[in-house]
PDB file of C-alpha atoms in Angstrom:
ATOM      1  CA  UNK A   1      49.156 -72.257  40.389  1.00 70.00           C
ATOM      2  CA  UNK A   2      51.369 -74.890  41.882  1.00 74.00           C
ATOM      3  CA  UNK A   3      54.797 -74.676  40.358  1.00 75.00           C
ATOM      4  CA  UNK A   4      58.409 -76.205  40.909  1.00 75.00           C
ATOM      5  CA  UNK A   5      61.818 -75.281  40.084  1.00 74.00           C
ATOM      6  CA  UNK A   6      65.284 -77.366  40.363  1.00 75.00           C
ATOM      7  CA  UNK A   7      67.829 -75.469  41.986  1.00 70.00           C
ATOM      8  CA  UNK A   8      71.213 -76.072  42.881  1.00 68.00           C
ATOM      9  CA  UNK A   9      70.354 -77.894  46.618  1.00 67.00           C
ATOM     10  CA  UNK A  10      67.438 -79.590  44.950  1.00 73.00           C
ATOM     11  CA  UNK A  11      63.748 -79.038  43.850  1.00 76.00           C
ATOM     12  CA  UNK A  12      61.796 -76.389  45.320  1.00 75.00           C
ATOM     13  CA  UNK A  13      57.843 -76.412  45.285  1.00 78.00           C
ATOM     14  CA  UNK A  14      55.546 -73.427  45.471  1.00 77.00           C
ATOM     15  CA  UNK A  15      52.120 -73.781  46.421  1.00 79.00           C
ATOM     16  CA  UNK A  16      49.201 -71.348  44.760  1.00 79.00           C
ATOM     17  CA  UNK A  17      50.102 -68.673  47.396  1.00 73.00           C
ATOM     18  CA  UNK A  18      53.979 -68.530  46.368  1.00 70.00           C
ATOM     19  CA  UNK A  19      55.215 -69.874  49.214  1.00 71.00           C
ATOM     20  CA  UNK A  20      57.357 -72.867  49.712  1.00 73.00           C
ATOM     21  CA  UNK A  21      55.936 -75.888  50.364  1.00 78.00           C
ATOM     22  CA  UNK A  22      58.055 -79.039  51.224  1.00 76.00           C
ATOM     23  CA  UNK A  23      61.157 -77.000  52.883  1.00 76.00           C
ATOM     24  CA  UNK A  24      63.865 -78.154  55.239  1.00 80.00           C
ATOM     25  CA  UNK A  25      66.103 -76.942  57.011  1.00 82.00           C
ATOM     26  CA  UNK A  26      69.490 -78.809  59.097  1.00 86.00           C
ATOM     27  CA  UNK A  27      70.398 -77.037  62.825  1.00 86.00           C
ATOM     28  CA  UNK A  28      73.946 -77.312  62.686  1.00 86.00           C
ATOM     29  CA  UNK A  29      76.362 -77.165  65.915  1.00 87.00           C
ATOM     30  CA  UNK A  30      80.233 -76.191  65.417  1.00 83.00           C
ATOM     31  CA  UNK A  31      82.214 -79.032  67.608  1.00 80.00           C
ATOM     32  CA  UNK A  32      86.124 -78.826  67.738  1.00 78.00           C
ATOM     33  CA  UNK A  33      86.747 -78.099  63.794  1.00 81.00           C
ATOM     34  CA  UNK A  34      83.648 -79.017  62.106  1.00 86.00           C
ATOM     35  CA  UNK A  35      80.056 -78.016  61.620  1.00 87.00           C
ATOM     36  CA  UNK A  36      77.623 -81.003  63.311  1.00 89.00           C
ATOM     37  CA  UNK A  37      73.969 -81.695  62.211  1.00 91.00           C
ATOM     38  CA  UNK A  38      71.989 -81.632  65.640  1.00 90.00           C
ATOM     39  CA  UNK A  39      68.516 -81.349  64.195  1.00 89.00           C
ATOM     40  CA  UNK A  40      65.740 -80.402  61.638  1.00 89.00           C
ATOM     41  CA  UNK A  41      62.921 -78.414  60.921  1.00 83.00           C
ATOM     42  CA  UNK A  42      60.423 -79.151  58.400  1.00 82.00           C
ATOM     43  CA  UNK A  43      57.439 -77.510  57.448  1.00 76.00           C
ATOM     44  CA  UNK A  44      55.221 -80.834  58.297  1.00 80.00           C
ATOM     45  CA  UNK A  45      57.161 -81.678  61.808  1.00 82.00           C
ATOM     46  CA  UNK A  46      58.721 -78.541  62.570  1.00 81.00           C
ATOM     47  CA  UNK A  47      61.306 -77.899  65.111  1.00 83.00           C
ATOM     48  CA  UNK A  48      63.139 -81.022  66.079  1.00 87.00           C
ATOM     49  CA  UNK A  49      66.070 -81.186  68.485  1.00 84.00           C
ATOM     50  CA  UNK A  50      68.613 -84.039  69.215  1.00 84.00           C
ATOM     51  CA  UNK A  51      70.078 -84.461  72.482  1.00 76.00           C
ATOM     52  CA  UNK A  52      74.440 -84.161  71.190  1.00 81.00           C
ATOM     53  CA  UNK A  53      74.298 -80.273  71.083  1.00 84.00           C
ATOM     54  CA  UNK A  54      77.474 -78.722  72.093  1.00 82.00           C
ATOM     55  CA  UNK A  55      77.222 -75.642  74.332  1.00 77.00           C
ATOM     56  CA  UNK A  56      79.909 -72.328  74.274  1.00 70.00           C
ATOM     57  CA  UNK A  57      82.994 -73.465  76.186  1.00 73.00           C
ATOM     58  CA  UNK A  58      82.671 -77.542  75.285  1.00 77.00           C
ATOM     59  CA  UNK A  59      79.935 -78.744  77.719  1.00 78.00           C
ATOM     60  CA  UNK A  60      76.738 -80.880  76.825  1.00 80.00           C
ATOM     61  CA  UNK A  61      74.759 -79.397  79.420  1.00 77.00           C
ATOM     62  CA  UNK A  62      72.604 -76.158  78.638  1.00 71.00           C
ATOM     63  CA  UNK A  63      73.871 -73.126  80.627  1.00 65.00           C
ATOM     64  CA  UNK A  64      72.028 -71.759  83.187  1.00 63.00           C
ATOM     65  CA  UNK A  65      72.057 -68.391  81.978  1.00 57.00           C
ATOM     66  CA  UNK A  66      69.094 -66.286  84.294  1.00 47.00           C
ATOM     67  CA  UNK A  67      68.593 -69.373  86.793  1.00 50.00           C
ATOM     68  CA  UNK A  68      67.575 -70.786  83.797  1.00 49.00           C
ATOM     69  CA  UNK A  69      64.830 -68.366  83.299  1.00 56.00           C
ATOM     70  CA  UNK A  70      63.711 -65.489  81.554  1.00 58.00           C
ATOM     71  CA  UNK A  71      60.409 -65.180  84.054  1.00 63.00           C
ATOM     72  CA  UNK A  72      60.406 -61.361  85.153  1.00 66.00           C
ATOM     73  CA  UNK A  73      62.183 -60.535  81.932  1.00 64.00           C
ATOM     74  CA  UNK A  74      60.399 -58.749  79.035  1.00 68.00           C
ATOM     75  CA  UNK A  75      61.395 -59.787  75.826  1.00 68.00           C
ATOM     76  CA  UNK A  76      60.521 -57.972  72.391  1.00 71.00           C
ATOM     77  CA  UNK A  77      61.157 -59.653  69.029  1.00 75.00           C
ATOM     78  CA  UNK A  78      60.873 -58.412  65.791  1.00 75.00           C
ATOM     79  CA  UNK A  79      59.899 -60.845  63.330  1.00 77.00           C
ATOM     80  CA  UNK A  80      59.768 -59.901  59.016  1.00 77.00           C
ATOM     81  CA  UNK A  81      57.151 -62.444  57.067  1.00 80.00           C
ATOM     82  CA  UNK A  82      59.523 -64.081  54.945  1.00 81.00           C
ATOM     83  CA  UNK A  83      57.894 -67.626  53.891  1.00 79.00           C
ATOM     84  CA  UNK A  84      59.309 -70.058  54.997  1.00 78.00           C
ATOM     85  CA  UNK A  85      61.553 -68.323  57.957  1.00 84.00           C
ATOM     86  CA  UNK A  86      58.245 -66.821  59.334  1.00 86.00           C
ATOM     87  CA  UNK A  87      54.784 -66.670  57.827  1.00 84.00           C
ATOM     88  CA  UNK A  88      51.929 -63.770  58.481  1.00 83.00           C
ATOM     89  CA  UNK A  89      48.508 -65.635  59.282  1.00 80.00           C
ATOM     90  CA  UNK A  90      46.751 -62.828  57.730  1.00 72.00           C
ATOM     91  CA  UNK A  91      43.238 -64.412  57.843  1.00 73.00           C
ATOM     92  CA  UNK A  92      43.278 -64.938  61.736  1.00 75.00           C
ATOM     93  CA  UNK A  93      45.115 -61.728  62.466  1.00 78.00           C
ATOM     94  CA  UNK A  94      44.427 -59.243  59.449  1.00 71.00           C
ATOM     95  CA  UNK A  95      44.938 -55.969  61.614  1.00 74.00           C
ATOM     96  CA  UNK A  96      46.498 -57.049  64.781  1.00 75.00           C
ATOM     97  CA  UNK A  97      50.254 -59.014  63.794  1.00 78.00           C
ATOM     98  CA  UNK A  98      51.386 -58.757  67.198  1.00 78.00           C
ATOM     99  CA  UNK A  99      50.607 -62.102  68.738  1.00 79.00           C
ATOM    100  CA  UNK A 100      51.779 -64.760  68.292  1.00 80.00           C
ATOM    101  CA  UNK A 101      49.167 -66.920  67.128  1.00 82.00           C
ATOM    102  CA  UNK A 102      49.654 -64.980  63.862  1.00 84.00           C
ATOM    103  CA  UNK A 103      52.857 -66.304  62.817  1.00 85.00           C
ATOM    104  CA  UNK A 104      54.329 -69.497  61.942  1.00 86.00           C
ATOM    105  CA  UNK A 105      57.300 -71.028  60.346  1.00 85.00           C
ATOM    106  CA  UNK A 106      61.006 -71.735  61.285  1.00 82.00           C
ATOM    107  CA  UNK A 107      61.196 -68.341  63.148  1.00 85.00           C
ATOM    108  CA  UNK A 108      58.309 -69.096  65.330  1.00 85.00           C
ATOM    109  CA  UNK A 109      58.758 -71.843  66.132  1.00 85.00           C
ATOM    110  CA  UNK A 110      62.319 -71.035  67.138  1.00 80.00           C
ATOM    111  CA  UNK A 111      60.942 -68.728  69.769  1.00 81.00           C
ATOM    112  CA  UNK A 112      58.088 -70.704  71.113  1.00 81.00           C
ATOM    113  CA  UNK A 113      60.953 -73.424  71.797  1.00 78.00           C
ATOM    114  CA  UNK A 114      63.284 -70.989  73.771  1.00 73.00           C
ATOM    115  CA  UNK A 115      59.952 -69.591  75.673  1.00 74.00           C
ATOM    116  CA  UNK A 116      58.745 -73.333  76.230  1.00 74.00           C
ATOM    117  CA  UNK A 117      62.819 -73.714  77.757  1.00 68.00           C
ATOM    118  CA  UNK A 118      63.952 -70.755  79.547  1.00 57.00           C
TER     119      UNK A 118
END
């Protein structure tokens, strides 16, 4: 059953599953002395970006890193199903968890973001 508990950063819901339902989360950049907020993630509009992030060394412009590409690079990632970081889509992938259509959540869509970027 549906359920909801107060805790100390506010209410948090559970649907019939268990998981968390209603979750957000702040993306937070260190500038000079103090932690910024430079975006969100929700579980209804998910990964949201603003454009005031503050790279390593002070600049506002995203290093280049590779050319600013990873194509020719293999990456592997590891991902743990732990609602709401990343969920397991065990009804579209029940034996297979290796794709990426079978996850979702913060994690996710973390990595579909950098992929999308670099």
């Amino acid at each position: 059953k549906e359920s909801m508990v107060s805790g100390i950063s506010g209410d948090i819901m559970f649907d019939t599953n268990g998981v968390t339902t209603g979750s957000s989360y702040d993306v937070m950049n260190f500038k000079k002395d103090a932690f910024h907020k430079v975006g969100a993630w929700n579980n209804s509009t998910r990964l949201e970006l603003g454009k005031d992030i503050v790279y390593l060394g002070g600049g506002s412009v995203r290093p280049s890193g590779f050319g600013n590409s990873l194509s020719g690079f293999h990456l592997r990632i590891g991902i743990v199903p732990e609602p709401p970081i990343a969920y397991l889509k065990d009804t579209i992938c029940p034996d297979d968890t290796s794709a990426p259509e079978c996850w979702e959540g913060w994690n996710p869509d973390i990595i579909e973001k950098l992929a999308t970027d670099l």
